[in-house]
Amino acid sequence: MQPFNEFKGKVNECIKITDRGIASIDKQIKEYEAEKKNKKLEQIKEEWSGMDVPEGLTLEKVFDERMLNVSFNMRHVRTCFEDAIKKFKANMETLSKLPEYAFEAQQEYTSSLDMRAALNEANRLSQMAKKKAEYEAEQEKRELDKTADVIAKEELAESRKEYMEAASVDGIRPKAEPARQWVAFQALLSTDEALALRDFFIQND
């Protein structure tokens, strides 16, 4: 096995030398690719800064990592930017025409670039406002009912007070209102007695 072991040792040494070379080359390639991507990123930023970008739309929202690839040339990058800007403006214009909560819907779209999420937000706020209005109307109705009841009692008390004062001035002593409570009872009566009891109730109010 001695000749084989000597040969194997030489082979392993060659492999180590080769691996070191590959690692060095791989490192240089990665550094070169990273440098190229950094330069491409700077070109992309420069391209974006030179475009008519609407407020609320940023490079971070439309940037795609694929744009850094060699196959993704700058002409293609500019086309993507133009399409994104056009779509953003169109959707913002659509949201501005909503009957209510257009501003809130636009804010949601600016944040997420999701048209459905923006419309859902406007609808959510609309439903919430509707429920709030119904609740406030019900509360107001209850308050009005309470107020009307209080006013009616106050007016009744005031009328009675005015009557008592007027009667006192005229020398008439009004009959004081006795304290009363509900009493239920049964009575064994003849017809005449029942009529007499009825007359008593009427005479005594």
PDB file of C-alpha atoms in Angstrom, residues 79-193:
ATOM      1  CA  THR A  79     -40.251  51.172 -17.972  1.00  0.00           C
ATOM      2  CA  CYS A  80     -41.097  49.555 -14.635  1.00  0.00           C
ATOM      3  CA  PHE A  81     -40.824  52.910 -12.890  1.00  0.00           C
ATOM      4  CA  GLU A  82     -43.024  54.629 -15.473  1.00  0.00           C
ATOM      5  CA  ASP A  83     -45.680  51.910 -15.157  1.00  0.00           C
ATOM      6  CA  ALA A  84     -45.608  52.109 -11.358  1.00  0.00           C
ATOM      7  CA  ILE A  85     -45.995  55.906 -11.396  1.00  0.00           C
ATOM      8  CA  LYS A  86     -48.827  55.755 -13.918  1.00  0.00           C
ATOM      9  CA  LYS A  87     -50.677  53.109 -11.895  1.00  0.00           C
ATOM     10  CA  PHE A  88     -50.171  55.037  -8.652  1.00  0.00           C
ATOM     11  CA  LYS A  89     -51.562  58.263 -10.115  1.00  0.00           C
ATOM     12  CA  ALA A  90     -54.565  56.495 -11.651  1.00  0.00           C
ATOM     13  CA  ASN A  91     -55.482  54.699  -8.437  1.00  0.00           C
ATOM     14  CA  MET A  92     -55.071  57.836  -6.345  1.00  0.00           C
ATOM     15  CA  GLU A  93     -57.362  59.678  -8.764  1.00  0.00           C
ATOM     16  CA  THR A  94     -59.948  56.904  -8.457  1.00  0.00           C
ATOM     17  CA  LEU A  95     -59.813  56.992  -4.659  1.00  0.00           C
ATOM     18  CA  SER A  96     -60.172  60.785  -4.636  1.00  0.00           C
ATOM     19  CA  LYS A  97     -63.634  60.377  -6.189  1.00  0.00           C
ATOM     20  CA  LEU A  98     -65.002  58.206  -3.392  1.00  0.00           C
ATOM     21  CA  PRO A  99     -68.140  59.764  -1.838  1.00  0.00           C
ATOM     22  CA  GLU A 100     -66.609  59.646   1.647  1.00  0.00           C
ATOM     23  CA  TYR A 101     -63.329  58.873   3.380  1.00  0.00           C
ATOM     24  CA  ALA A 102     -61.347  59.415   0.192  1.00  0.00           C
ATOM     25  CA  PHE A 103     -58.403  60.868   2.111  1.00  0.00           C
ATOM     26  CA  GLU A 104     -58.197  57.887   4.476  1.00  0.00           C
ATOM     27  CA  ALA A 105     -58.398  55.478   1.537  1.00  0.00           C
ATOM     28  CA  GLN A 106     -55.575  57.327  -0.210  1.00  0.00           C
ATOM     29  CA  GLN A 107     -53.452  57.138   2.931  1.00  0.00           C
ATOM     30  CA  GLU A 108     -53.979  53.388   3.117  1.00  0.00           C
ATOM     31  CA  TYR A 109     -53.090  52.989  -0.557  1.00  0.00           C
ATOM     32  CA  THR A 110     -49.975  55.148  -0.175  1.00  0.00           C
ATOM     33  CA  SER A 111     -48.868  52.875   2.651  1.00  0.00           C
ATOM     34  CA  SER A 112     -49.668  49.490   1.128  1.00  0.00           C
ATOM     35  CA  LEU A 113     -50.085  50.103  -2.642  1.00  0.00           C
ATOM     36  CA  ASP A 114     -53.050  47.733  -2.291  1.00  0.00           C
ATOM     37  CA  MET A 115     -56.194  49.086  -3.960  1.00  0.00           C
ATOM     38  CA  ARG A 116     -58.463  46.518  -2.336  1.00  0.00           C
ATOM     39  CA  ALA A 117     -57.121  47.333   1.117  1.00  0.00           C
ATOM     40  CA  ALA A 118     -57.731  51.044   0.453  1.00  0.00           C
ATOM     41  CA  LEU A 119     -61.352  50.455  -0.610  1.00  0.00           C
ATOM     42  CA  ASN A 120     -61.933  48.163   2.364  1.00  0.00           C
ATOM     43  CA  GLU A 121     -60.616  50.866   4.685  1.00  0.00           C
ATOM     44  CA  ALA A 122     -63.039  53.441   3.229  1.00  0.00           C
ATOM     45  CA  ASN A 123     -65.917  50.981   3.576  1.00  0.00           C
ATOM     46  CA  ARG A 124     -64.937  50.113   7.142  1.00  0.00           C
ATOM     47  CA  LEU A 125     -64.880  53.772   8.168  1.00  0.00           C
ATOM     48  CA  SER A 126     -68.201  54.385   6.419  1.00  0.00           C
ATOM     49  CA  GLN A 127     -69.893  51.522   8.265  1.00  0.00           C
ATOM     50  CA  MET A 128     -68.423  52.690  11.559  1.00  0.00           C
ATOM     51  CA  ALA A 129     -69.675  56.245  10.973  1.00  0.00           C
ATOM     52  CA  LYS A 130     -73.143  54.926  10.118  1.00  0.00           C
ATOM     53  CA  LYS A 131     -73.314  52.889  13.318  1.00  0.00           C
ATOM     54  CA  LYS A 132     -72.057  55.859  15.319  1.00  0.00           C
ATOM     55  CA  ALA A 133     -74.724  58.139  13.802  1.00  0.00           C
ATOM     56  CA  GLU A 134     -77.456  55.602  14.586  1.00  0.00           C
ATOM     57  CA  TYR A 135     -76.213  55.265  18.157  1.00  0.00           C
ATOM     58  CA  GLU A 136     -76.047  59.047  18.661  1.00  0.00           C
ATOM     59  CA  ALA A 137     -79.532  59.478  17.166  1.00  0.00           C
ATOM     60  CA  GLU A 138     -80.926  56.868  19.547  1.00  0.00           C
ATOM     61  CA  GLN A 139     -79.204  58.518  22.501  1.00  0.00           C
ATOM     62  CA  GLU A 140     -80.510  61.923  21.438  1.00  0.00           C
ATOM     63  CA  LYS A 141     -84.052  60.531  21.124  1.00  0.00           C
ATOM     64  CA  ARG A 142     -83.837  59.085  24.626  1.00  0.00           C
ATOM     65  CA  GLU A 143     -82.589  62.384  25.991  1.00  0.00           C
ATOM     66  CA  LEU A 144     -85.389  64.250  24.231  1.00  0.00           C
ATOM     67  CA  ASP A 145     -87.967  61.833  25.632  1.00  0.00           C
ATOM     68  CA  LYS A 146     -86.559  62.309  29.124  1.00  0.00           C
ATOM     69  CA  THR A 147     -86.517  66.082  28.693  1.00  0.00           C
ATOM     70  CA  ALA A 148     -90.092  66.127  27.390  1.00  0.00           C
ATOM     71  CA  ASP A 149     -91.243  64.016  30.345  1.00  0.00           C
ATOM     72  CA  VAL A 150     -89.501  66.331  32.818  1.00  0.00           C
ATOM     73  CA  ILE A 151     -90.954  69.417  31.120  1.00  0.00           C
ATOM     74  CA  ALA A 152     -94.442  67.912  31.181  1.00  0.00           C
ATOM     75  CA  LYS A 153     -94.163  67.172  34.902  1.00  0.00           C
ATOM     76  CA  GLU A 154     -92.785  70.650  35.591  1.00  0.00           C
ATOM     77  CA  GLU A 155     -95.586  72.273  33.583  1.00  0.00           C
ATOM     78  CA  LEU A 156     -98.185  70.211  35.447  1.00  0.00           C
ATOM     79  CA  ALA A 157     -96.663  71.178  38.776  1.00  0.00           C
ATOM     80  CA  GLU A 158     -96.515  74.838  37.729  1.00  0.00           C
ATOM     81  CA  SER A 159    -100.148  74.797  36.575  1.00  0.00           C
ATOM     82  CA  ARG A 160    -101.258  73.295  39.871  1.00  0.00           C
ATOM     83  CA  LYS A 161     -99.215  75.868  41.764  1.00  0.00           C
ATOM     84  CA  GLU A 162    -100.766  78.729  39.760  1.00  0.00           C
ATOM     85  CA  TYR A 163    -104.228  77.296  40.383  1.00  0.00           C
ATOM     86  CA  MET A 164    -103.599  77.073  44.122  1.00  0.00           C
ATOM     87  CA  GLU A 165    -102.276  80.634  44.231  1.00  0.00           C
ATOM     88  CA  ALA A 166    -105.191  82.011  42.182  1.00  0.00           C
ATOM     89  CA  ALA A 167    -107.735  80.155  44.312  1.00  0.00           C
ATOM     90  CA  SER A 168    -106.111  81.475  47.468  1.00  0.00           C
ATOM     91  CA  VAL A 169    -106.353  85.063  46.157  1.00  0.00           C
ATOM     92  CA  ASP A 170    -110.051  84.567  45.400  1.00  0.00           C
ATOM     93  CA  GLY A 171    -110.668  83.339  48.922  1.00  0.00           C
ATOM     94  CA  ILE A 172    -111.225  79.792  47.778  1.00  0.00           C
ATOM     95  CA  ARG A 173    -109.482  77.135  49.703  1.00  0.00           C
ATOM     96  CA  PRO A 174    -108.593  74.411  47.245  1.00  0.00           C
ATOM     97  CA  LYS A 175    -109.070  70.908  48.336  1.00  0.00           C
ATOM     98  CA  ALA A 176    -105.723  69.468  49.326  1.00  0.00           C
ATOM     99  CA  GLU A 177    -104.662  66.441  47.378  1.00  0.00           C
ATOM    100  CA  PRO A 178    -104.611  63.501  49.818  1.00  0.00           C
ATOM    101  CA  ALA A 179    -101.865  60.925  49.803  1.00  0.00           C
ATOM    102  CA  ARG A 180    -103.118  57.829  48.023  1.00  0.00           C
ATOM    103  CA  GLN A 181    -102.098  54.279  47.349  1.00  0.00           C
ATOM    104  CA  TRP A 182    -103.584  51.439  45.361  1.00  0.00           C
ATOM    105  CA  VAL A 183    -105.844  49.129  47.380  1.00  0.00           C
ATOM    106  CA  ALA A 184    -107.563  46.042  45.998  1.00  0.00           C
ATOM    107  CA  PHE A 185    -110.563  44.550  47.780  1.00  0.00           C
ATOM    108  CA  GLN A 186    -113.710  42.533  47.257  1.00  0.00           C
ATOM    109  CA  ALA A 187    -117.140  43.329  48.666  1.00  0.00           C
ATOM    110  CA  LEU A 188    -120.421  41.444  48.875  1.00  0.00           C
ATOM    111  CA  LEU A 189    -122.946  44.083  47.773  1.00  0.00           C
ATOM    112  CA  SER A 190    -126.474  44.404  46.586  1.00  0.00           C
ATOM    113  CA  THR A 191    -127.218  46.449  43.502  1.00  0.00           C
ATOM    114  CA  ASP A 192    -128.252  49.470  45.546  1.00  0.00           C
ATOM    115  CA  GLU A 193    -125.150  49.199  47.703  1.00  0.00           C
TER     116      GLU A 193
END
